[in-house]
CSV table of C-alpha atoms in Angstrom, one decimal:
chain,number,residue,atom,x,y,z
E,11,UNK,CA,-6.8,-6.3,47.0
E,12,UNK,CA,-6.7,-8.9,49.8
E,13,UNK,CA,-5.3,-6.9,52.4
E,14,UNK,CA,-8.4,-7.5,54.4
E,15,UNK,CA,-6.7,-8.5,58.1
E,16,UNK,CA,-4.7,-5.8,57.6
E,17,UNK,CA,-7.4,-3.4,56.9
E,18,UNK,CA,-9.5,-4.5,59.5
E,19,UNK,CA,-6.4,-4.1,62.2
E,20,UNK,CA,-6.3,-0.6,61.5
E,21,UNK,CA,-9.5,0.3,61.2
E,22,UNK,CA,-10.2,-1.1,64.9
E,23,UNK,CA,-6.7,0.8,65.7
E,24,UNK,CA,-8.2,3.9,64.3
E,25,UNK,CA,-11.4,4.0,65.8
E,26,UNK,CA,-9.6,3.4,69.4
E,27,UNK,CA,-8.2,6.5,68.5
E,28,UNK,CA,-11.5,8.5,68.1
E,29,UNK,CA,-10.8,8.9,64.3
E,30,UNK,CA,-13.7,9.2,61.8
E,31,UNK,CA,-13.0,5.9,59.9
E,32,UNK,CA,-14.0,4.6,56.8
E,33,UNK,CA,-13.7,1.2,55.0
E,34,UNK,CA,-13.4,-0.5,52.0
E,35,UNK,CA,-12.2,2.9,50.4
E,36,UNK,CA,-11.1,2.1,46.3
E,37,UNK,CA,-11.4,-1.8,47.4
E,38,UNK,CA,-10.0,-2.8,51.2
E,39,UNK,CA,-8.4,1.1,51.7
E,40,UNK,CA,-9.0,2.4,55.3
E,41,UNK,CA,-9.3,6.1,55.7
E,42,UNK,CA,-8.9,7.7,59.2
E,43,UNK,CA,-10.1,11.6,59.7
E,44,UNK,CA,-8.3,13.5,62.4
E,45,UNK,CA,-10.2,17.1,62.9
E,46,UNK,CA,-8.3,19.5,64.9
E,47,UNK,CA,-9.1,21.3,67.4
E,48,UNK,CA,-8.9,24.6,65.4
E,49,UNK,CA,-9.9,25.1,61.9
E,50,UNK,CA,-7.2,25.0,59.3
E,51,UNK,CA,-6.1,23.5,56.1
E,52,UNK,CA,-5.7,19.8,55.2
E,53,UNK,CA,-3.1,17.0,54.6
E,54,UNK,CA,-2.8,13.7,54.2
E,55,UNK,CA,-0.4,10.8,55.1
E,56,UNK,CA,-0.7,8.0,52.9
E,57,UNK,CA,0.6,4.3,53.7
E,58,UNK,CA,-0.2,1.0,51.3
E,59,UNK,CA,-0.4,-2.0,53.6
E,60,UNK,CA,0.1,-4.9,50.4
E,61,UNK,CA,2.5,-7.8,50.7
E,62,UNK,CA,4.9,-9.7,47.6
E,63,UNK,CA,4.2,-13.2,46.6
E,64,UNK,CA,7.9,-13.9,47.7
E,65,UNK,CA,8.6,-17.0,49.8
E,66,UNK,CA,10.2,-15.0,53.0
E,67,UNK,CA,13.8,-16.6,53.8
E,68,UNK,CA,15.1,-14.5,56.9
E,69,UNK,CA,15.1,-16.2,59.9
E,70,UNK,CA,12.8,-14.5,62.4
E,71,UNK,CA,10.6,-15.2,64.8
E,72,UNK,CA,7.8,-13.3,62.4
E,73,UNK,CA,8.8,-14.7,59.6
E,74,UNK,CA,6.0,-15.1,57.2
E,75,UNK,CA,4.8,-18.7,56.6
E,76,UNK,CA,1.6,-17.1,54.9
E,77,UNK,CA,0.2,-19.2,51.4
E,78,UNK,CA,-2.2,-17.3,48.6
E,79,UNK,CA,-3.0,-17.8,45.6
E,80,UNK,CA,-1.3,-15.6,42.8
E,81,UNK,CA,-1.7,-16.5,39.2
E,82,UNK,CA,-3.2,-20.0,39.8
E,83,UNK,CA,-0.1,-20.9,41.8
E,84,UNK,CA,0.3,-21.4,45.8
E,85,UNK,CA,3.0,-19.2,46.9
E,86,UNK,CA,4.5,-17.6,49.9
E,87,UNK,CA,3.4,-13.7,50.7
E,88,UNK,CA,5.7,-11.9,52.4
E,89,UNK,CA,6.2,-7.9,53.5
E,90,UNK,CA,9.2,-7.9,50.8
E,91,UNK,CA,8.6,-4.1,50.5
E,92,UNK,CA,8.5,-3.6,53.7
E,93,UNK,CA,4.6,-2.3,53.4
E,94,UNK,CA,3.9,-3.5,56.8
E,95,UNK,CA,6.7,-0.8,58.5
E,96,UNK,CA,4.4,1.4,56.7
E,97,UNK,CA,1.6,0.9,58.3
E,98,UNK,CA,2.9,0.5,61.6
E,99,UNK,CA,4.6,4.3,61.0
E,100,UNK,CA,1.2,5.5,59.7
E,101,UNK,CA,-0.8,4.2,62.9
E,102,UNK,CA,1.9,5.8,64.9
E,103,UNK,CA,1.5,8.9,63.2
E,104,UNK,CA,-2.0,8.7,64.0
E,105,UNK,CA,-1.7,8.0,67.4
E,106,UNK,CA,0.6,10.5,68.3
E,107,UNK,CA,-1.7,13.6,66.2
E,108,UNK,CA,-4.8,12.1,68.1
E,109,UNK,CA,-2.8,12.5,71.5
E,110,UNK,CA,-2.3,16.1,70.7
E,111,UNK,CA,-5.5,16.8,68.6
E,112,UNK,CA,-6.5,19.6,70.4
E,113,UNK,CA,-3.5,21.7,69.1
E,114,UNK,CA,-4.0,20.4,65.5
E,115,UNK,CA,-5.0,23.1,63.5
E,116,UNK,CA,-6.6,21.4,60.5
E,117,UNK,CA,-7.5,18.5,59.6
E,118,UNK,CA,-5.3,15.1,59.0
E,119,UNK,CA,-6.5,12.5,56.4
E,120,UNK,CA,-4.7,9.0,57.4
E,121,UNK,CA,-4.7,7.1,53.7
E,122,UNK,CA,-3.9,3.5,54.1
E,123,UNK,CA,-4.0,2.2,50.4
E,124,UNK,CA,-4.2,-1.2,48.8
E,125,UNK,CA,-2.7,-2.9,45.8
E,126,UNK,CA,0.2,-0.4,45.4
E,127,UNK,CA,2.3,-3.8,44.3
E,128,UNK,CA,-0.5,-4.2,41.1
E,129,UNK,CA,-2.8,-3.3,39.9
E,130,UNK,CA,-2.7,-0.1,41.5
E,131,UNK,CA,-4.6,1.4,44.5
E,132,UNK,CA,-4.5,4.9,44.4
E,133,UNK,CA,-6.6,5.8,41.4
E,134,UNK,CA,-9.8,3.6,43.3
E,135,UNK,CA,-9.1,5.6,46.1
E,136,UNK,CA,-9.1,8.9,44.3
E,137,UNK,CA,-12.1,8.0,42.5
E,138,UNK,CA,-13.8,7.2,45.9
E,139,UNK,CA,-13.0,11.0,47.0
E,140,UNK,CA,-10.1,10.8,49.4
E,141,UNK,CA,-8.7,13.6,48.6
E,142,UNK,CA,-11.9,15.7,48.3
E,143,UNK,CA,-13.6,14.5,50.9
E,144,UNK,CA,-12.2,16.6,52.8
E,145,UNK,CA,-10.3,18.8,50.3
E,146,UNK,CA,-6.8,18.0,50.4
E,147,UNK,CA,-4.4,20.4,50.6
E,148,UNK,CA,-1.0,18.5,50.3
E,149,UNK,CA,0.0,14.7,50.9
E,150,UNK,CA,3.0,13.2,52.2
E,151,UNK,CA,4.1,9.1,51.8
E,152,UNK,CA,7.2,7.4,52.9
E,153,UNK,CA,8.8,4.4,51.9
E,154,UNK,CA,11.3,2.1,53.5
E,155,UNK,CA,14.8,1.5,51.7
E,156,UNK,CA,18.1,0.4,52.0
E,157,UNK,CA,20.3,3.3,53.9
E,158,UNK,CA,21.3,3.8,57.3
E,159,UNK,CA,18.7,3.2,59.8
E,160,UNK,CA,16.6,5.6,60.9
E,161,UNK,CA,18.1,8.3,58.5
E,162,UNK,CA,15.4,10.1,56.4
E,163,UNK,CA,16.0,10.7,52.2
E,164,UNK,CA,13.9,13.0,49.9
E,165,UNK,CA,14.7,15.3,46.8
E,166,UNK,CA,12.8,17.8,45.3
E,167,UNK,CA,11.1,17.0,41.8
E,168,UNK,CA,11.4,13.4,40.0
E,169,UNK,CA,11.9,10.7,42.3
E,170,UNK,CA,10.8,7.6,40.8
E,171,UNK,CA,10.5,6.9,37.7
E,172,UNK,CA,7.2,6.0,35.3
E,173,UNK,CA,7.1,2.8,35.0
E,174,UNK,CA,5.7,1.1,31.3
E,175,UNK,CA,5.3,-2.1,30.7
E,176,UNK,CA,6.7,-3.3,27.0
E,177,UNK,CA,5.1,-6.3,25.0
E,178,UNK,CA,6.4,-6.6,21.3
E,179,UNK,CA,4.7,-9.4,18.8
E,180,UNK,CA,6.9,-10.5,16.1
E,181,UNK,CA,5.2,-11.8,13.3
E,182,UNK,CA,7.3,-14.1,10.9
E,183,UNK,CA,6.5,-17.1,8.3
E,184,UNK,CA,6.5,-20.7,10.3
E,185,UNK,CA,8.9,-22.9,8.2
E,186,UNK,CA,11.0,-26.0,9.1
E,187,UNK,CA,13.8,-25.8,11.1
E,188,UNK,CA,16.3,-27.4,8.1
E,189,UNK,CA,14.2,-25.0,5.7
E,190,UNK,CA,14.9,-21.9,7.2
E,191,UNK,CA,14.9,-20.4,3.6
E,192,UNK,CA,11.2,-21.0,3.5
E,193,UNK,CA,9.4,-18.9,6.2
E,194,UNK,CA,10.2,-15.3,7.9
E,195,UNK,CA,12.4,-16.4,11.5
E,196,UNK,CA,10.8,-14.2,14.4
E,197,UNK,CA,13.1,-15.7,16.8
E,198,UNK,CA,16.5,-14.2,14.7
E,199,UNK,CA,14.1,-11.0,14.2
E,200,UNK,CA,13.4,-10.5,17.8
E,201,UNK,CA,17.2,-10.8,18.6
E,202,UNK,CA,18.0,-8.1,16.2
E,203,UNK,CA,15.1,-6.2,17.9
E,204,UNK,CA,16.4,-6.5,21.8
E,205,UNK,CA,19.9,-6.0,20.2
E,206,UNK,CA,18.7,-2.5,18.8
E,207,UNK,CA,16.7,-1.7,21.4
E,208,UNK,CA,20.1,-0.9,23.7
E,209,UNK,CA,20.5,2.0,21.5
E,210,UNK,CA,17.0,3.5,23.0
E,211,UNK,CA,19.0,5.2,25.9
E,212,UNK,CA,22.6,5.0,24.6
E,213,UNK,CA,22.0,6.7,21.5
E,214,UNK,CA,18.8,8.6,21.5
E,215,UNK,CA,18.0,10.0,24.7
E,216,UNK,CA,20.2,12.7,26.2
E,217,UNK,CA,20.7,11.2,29.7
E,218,UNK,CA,23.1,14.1,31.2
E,219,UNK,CA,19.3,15.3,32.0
E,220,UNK,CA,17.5,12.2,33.5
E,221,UNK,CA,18.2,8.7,33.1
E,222,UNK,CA,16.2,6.0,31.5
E,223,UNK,CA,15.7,2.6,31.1
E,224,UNK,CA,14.9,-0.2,28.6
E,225,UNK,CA,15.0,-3.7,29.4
E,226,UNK,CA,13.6,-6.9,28.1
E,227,UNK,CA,13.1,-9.5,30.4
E,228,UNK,CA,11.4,-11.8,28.2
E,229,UNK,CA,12.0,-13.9,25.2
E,230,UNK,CA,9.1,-16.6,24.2
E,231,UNK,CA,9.1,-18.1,20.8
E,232,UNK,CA,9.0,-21.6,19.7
E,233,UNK,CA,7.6,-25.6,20.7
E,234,UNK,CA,9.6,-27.7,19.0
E,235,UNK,CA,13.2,-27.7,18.0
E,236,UNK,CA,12.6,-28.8,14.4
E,237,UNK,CA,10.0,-25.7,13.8
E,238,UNK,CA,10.6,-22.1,13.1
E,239,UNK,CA,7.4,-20.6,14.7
E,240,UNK,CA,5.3,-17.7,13.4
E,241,UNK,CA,5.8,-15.7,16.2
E,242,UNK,CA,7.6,-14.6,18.9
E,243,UNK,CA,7.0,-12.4,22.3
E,244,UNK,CA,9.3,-9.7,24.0
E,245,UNK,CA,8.3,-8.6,27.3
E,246,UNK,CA,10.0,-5.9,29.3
E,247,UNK,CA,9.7,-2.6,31.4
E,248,UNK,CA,10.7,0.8,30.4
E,249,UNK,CA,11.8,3.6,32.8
E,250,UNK,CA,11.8,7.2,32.7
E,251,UNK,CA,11.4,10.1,34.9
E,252,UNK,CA,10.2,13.5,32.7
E,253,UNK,CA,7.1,13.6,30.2
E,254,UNK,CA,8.9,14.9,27.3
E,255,UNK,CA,11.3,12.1,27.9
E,256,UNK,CA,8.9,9.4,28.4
E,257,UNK,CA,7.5,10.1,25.3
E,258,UNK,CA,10.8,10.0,23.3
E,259,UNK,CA,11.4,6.6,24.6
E,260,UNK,CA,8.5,5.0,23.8
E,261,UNK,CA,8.5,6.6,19.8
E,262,UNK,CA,12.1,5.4,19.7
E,263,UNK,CA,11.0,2.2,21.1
E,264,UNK,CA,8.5,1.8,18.6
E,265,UNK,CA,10.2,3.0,15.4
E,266,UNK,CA,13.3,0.8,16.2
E,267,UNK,CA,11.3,-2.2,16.8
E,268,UNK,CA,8.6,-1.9,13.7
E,269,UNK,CA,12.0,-1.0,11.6
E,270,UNK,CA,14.0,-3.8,12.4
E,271,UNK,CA,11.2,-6.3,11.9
E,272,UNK,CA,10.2,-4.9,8.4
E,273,UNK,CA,13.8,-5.1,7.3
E,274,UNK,CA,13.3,-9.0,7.4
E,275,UNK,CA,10.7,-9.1,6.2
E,276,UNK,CA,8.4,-9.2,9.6
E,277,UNK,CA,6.7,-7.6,11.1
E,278,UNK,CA,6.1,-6.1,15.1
E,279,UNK,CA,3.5,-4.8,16.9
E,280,UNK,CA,4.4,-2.9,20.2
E,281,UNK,CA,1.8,-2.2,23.0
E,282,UNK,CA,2.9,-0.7,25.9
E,283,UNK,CA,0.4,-0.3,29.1
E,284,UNK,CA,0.2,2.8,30.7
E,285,UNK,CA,2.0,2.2,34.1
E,286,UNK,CA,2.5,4.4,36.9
E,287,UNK,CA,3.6,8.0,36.5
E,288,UNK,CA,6.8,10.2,37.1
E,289,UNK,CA,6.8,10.1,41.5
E,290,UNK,CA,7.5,13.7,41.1
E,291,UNK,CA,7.8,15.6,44.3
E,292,UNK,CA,6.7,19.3,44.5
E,293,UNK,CA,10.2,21.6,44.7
E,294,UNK,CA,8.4,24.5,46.9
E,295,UNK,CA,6.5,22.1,49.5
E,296,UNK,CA,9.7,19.9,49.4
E,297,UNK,CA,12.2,23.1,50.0
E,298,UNK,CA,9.8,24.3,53.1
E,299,UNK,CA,9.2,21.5,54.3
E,300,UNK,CA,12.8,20.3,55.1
E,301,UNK,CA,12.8,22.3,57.9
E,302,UNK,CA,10.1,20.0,59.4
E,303,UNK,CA,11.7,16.6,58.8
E,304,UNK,CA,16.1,18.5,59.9
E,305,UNK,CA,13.6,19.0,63.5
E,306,UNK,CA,12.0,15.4,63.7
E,307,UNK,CA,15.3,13.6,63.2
E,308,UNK,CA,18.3,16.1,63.2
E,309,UNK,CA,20.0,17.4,60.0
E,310,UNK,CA,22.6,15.0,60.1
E,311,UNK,CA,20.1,12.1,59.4
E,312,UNK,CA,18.5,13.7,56.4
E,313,UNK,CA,20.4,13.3,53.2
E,314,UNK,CA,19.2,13.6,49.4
E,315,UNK,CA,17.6,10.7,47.9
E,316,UNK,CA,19.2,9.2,45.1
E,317,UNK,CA,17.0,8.8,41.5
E,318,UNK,CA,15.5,5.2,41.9
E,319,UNK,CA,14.2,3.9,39.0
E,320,UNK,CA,11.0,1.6,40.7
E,321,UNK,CA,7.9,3.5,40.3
E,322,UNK,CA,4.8,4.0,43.2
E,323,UNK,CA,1.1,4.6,42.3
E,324,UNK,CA,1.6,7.9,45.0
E,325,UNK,CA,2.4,9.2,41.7
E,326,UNK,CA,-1.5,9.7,41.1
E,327,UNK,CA,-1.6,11.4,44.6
E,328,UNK,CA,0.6,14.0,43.4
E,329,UNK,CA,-1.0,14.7,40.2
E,330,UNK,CA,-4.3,16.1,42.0
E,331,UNK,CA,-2.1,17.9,44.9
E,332,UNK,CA,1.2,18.8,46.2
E,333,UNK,CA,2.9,16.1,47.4
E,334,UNK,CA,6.4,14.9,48.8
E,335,UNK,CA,7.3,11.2,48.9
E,336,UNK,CA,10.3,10.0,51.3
E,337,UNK,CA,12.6,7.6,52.1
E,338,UNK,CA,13.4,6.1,55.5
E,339,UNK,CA,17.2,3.8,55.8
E,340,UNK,CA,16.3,0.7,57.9
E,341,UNK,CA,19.7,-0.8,57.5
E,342,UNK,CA,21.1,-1.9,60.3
E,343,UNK,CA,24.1,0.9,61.4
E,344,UNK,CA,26.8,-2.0,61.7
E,345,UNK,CA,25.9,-3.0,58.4
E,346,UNK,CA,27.0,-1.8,54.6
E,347,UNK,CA,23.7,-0.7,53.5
E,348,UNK,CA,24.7,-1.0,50.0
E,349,UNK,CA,24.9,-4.7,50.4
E,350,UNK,CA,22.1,-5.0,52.3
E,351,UNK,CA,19.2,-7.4,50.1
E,352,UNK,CA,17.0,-5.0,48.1
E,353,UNK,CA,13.5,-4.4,48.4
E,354,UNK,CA,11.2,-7.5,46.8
E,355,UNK,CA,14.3,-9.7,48.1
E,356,UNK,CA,13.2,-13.0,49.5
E,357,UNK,CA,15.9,-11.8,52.3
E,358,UNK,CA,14.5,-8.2,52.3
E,359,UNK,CA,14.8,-6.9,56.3
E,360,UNK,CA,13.9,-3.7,57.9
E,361,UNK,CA,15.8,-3.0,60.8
E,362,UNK,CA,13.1,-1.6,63.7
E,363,UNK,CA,14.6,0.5,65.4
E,364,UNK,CA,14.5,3.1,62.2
E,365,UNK,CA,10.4,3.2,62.4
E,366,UNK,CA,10.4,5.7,65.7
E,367,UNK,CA,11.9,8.4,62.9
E,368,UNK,CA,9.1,7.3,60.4
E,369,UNK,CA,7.0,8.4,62.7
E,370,UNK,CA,8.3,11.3,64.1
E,371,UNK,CA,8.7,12.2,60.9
E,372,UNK,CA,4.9,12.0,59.1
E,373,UNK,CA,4.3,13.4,62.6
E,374,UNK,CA,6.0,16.7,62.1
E,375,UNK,CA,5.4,16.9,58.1
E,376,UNK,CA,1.4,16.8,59.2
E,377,UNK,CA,1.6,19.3,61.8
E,378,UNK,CA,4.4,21.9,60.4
E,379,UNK,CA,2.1,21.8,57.5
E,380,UNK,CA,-0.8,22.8,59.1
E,381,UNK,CA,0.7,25.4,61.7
E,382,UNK,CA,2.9,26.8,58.7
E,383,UNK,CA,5.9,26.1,60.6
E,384,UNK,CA,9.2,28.1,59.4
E,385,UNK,CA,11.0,26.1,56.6
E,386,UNK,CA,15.1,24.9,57.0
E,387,UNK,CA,17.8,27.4,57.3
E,388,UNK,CA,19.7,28.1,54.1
E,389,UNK,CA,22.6,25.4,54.0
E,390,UNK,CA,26.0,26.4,54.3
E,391,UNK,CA,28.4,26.0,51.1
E,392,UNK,CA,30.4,23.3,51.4
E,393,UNK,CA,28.0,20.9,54.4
């Protein structure tokens, strides 16, 4: 929630545009209403404007030399998720609806979100009545990723997965290190538990439906290497992209661990927080809206979006209304995109020239939307 140059930019951007703005929406949001020159449904375009504290290492002229304060550390901020192509899509979408507002038969809602990076933006702007206020009718979002530039990927249903975060306590007996014999070792019980915790997905999860995921990142036990301590903490994430299956995970997760512990004699307590739901777009608007996005780049720059297992508070957007969440390819065409530094990379890059499509794309979702333009001829068999 420090976004506030940001939010100010746009604001001043969106008021030069004769939008109805509105600040400090959910914290530093901006919200921009477009109304049409007819009467009509609405829909909104959501962008989140937050940077990474990642120390930026691409040479550019713009690199970021930013500092902040994250954790009680100085560090470097940087646009490492490329949130700041977001934005500049977002006001380009704006500006070219309020070039052409008279023809707009509805009403456009321009969402520009904070805090999507932690700890979540979307449900303070929910609560503060974006999307009923006017009533929204559908949403759309897009996000930046490594694929060719300029072409455009989305799927119908889950997209990215829920995202929980993990935190297991293991509780021993402290005892000497050359007394072993005389305490309960949490550090030898927490191995057995990350050790048994690979058979989450490999053994109990059908994955030939969705995938999943269950990694530990952390390990902390210990102050001395002549003590066995008392305790010790597992941290992780866990990944999943249906309901039903979420909530297999996290009982498996939970048996496994509280078993293995109480077999030596431990014990473990697991909490997991509640993370960010299932991005799950919605099959019918995604079908008919195809159509739209084949006309604002050309079908041969829309392709289907892989599964990606990071998650995006949009989610909570989607659980109130319809909504379809893309991704746009800004790596450069000369380059293998599958090597290209990943999102949250201190070398993370978004090659410009794919942002005109970004917005020729939000463009045309809006405004099919709202004139109920015709959806994508049936694809051949075999294309």
């Amino acid at each position: 929630m420090q976004e506030f140059r940001t939010a100010a930019l746009v604001a001043a951007h969106l008021r030069g545009l004769g939008l109805e703005v509105r600040e400090k929406v959910g914290g530093t949001g901006v919200v921009g209403i477009l109304r049409g020159g007819k009467s009509g449904k609405v829909v909104a375009l959501r962008a989140d404007m937050d940077g990474l504290p990642v120390t930026e290492q691409v040479d550019l002229p713009f690199r970021s030399r930013v500092r902040a304060q994250w954790n009680g550390q100085e560090v470097g901020v940087m646009h490492a998720c490329g949130h700041d192509n977001h934005v500049a899509i977002l006001m380009g979408a704006a500006e070219v609806l309020a070039g052409m507002r008279a023809q707009v038969p509805g009403t456009v809602v321009f969402l520009f979100q904070p805090a999507e990076e932690g700890p979540g933006g979307a449900e303070p702007m929910i609560r503060a009545g974006v999307l009923d206020d006017p009533k929204v009718d559908a949403i759309f979002g897009l996000h930046v990723w490594p694929g060719p530039a300029g072409d455009v990927m989305v799927r119908g249903g889950p997209t990215m997965a829920a995202g929980n975060g993990l935190n297991i306590i293991v509780r021993g007996r402290q005892t000497h290190g050359a007394a072993p014999w005389g305490g309960v070792d949490p550090i030898v019980t927490g191995a057995q538990i990350v050790l048994a915790l690979q058979t989450v997905v490999s053994r109990n999860i059908n994955i030939t439906r969705l995938p999943a995921i269950v990694t530990v990142a952390q390990f902390n036990a210990g102050i001395r290497s002549n003590i066995i301590p008392d305790s010790a903490v597992l941290v992780g994430t866990i990944r999943t992209f249906g309901r039903e299956q979420r909530a297999e995970v996290l009982a498996a997760v939970e048996r496994i661990a509280t078993q293995v512990a109480a077999s030596a004699g431990a014990t473990a307590e697991v909490r997991l927080d509640a993370g960010y739901p299932v991005t799950a777009n919605d099959e019918a608007l995604t079908a008919r809206m195809r159509g739209s996005i084949e006309r604002a780049v050309g079908a041969e720059h829309v392709q289907v979006a892989p599964l990606i297992t990071g998650s995006e508070d949009f989610s909570y957007f989607q659980e109130r209304v319809p909504g379809v969440f893309l991704f746009l390819g800004i790596t450069p065409r000369n380059e293998d995109w599958t090597k290209a530094a990943q999102n949250h990379s201190p070398r993370f890059f978004a090659d410009e020239s794919a942002l005109p499509n970004g917005v020729r794309t939000l463009s045309s979702l809006a405004l099919d939307f709202l004139t109920g333009a015709p959806p994508a001829a049936p694809t051949r068999a075999g294309r």
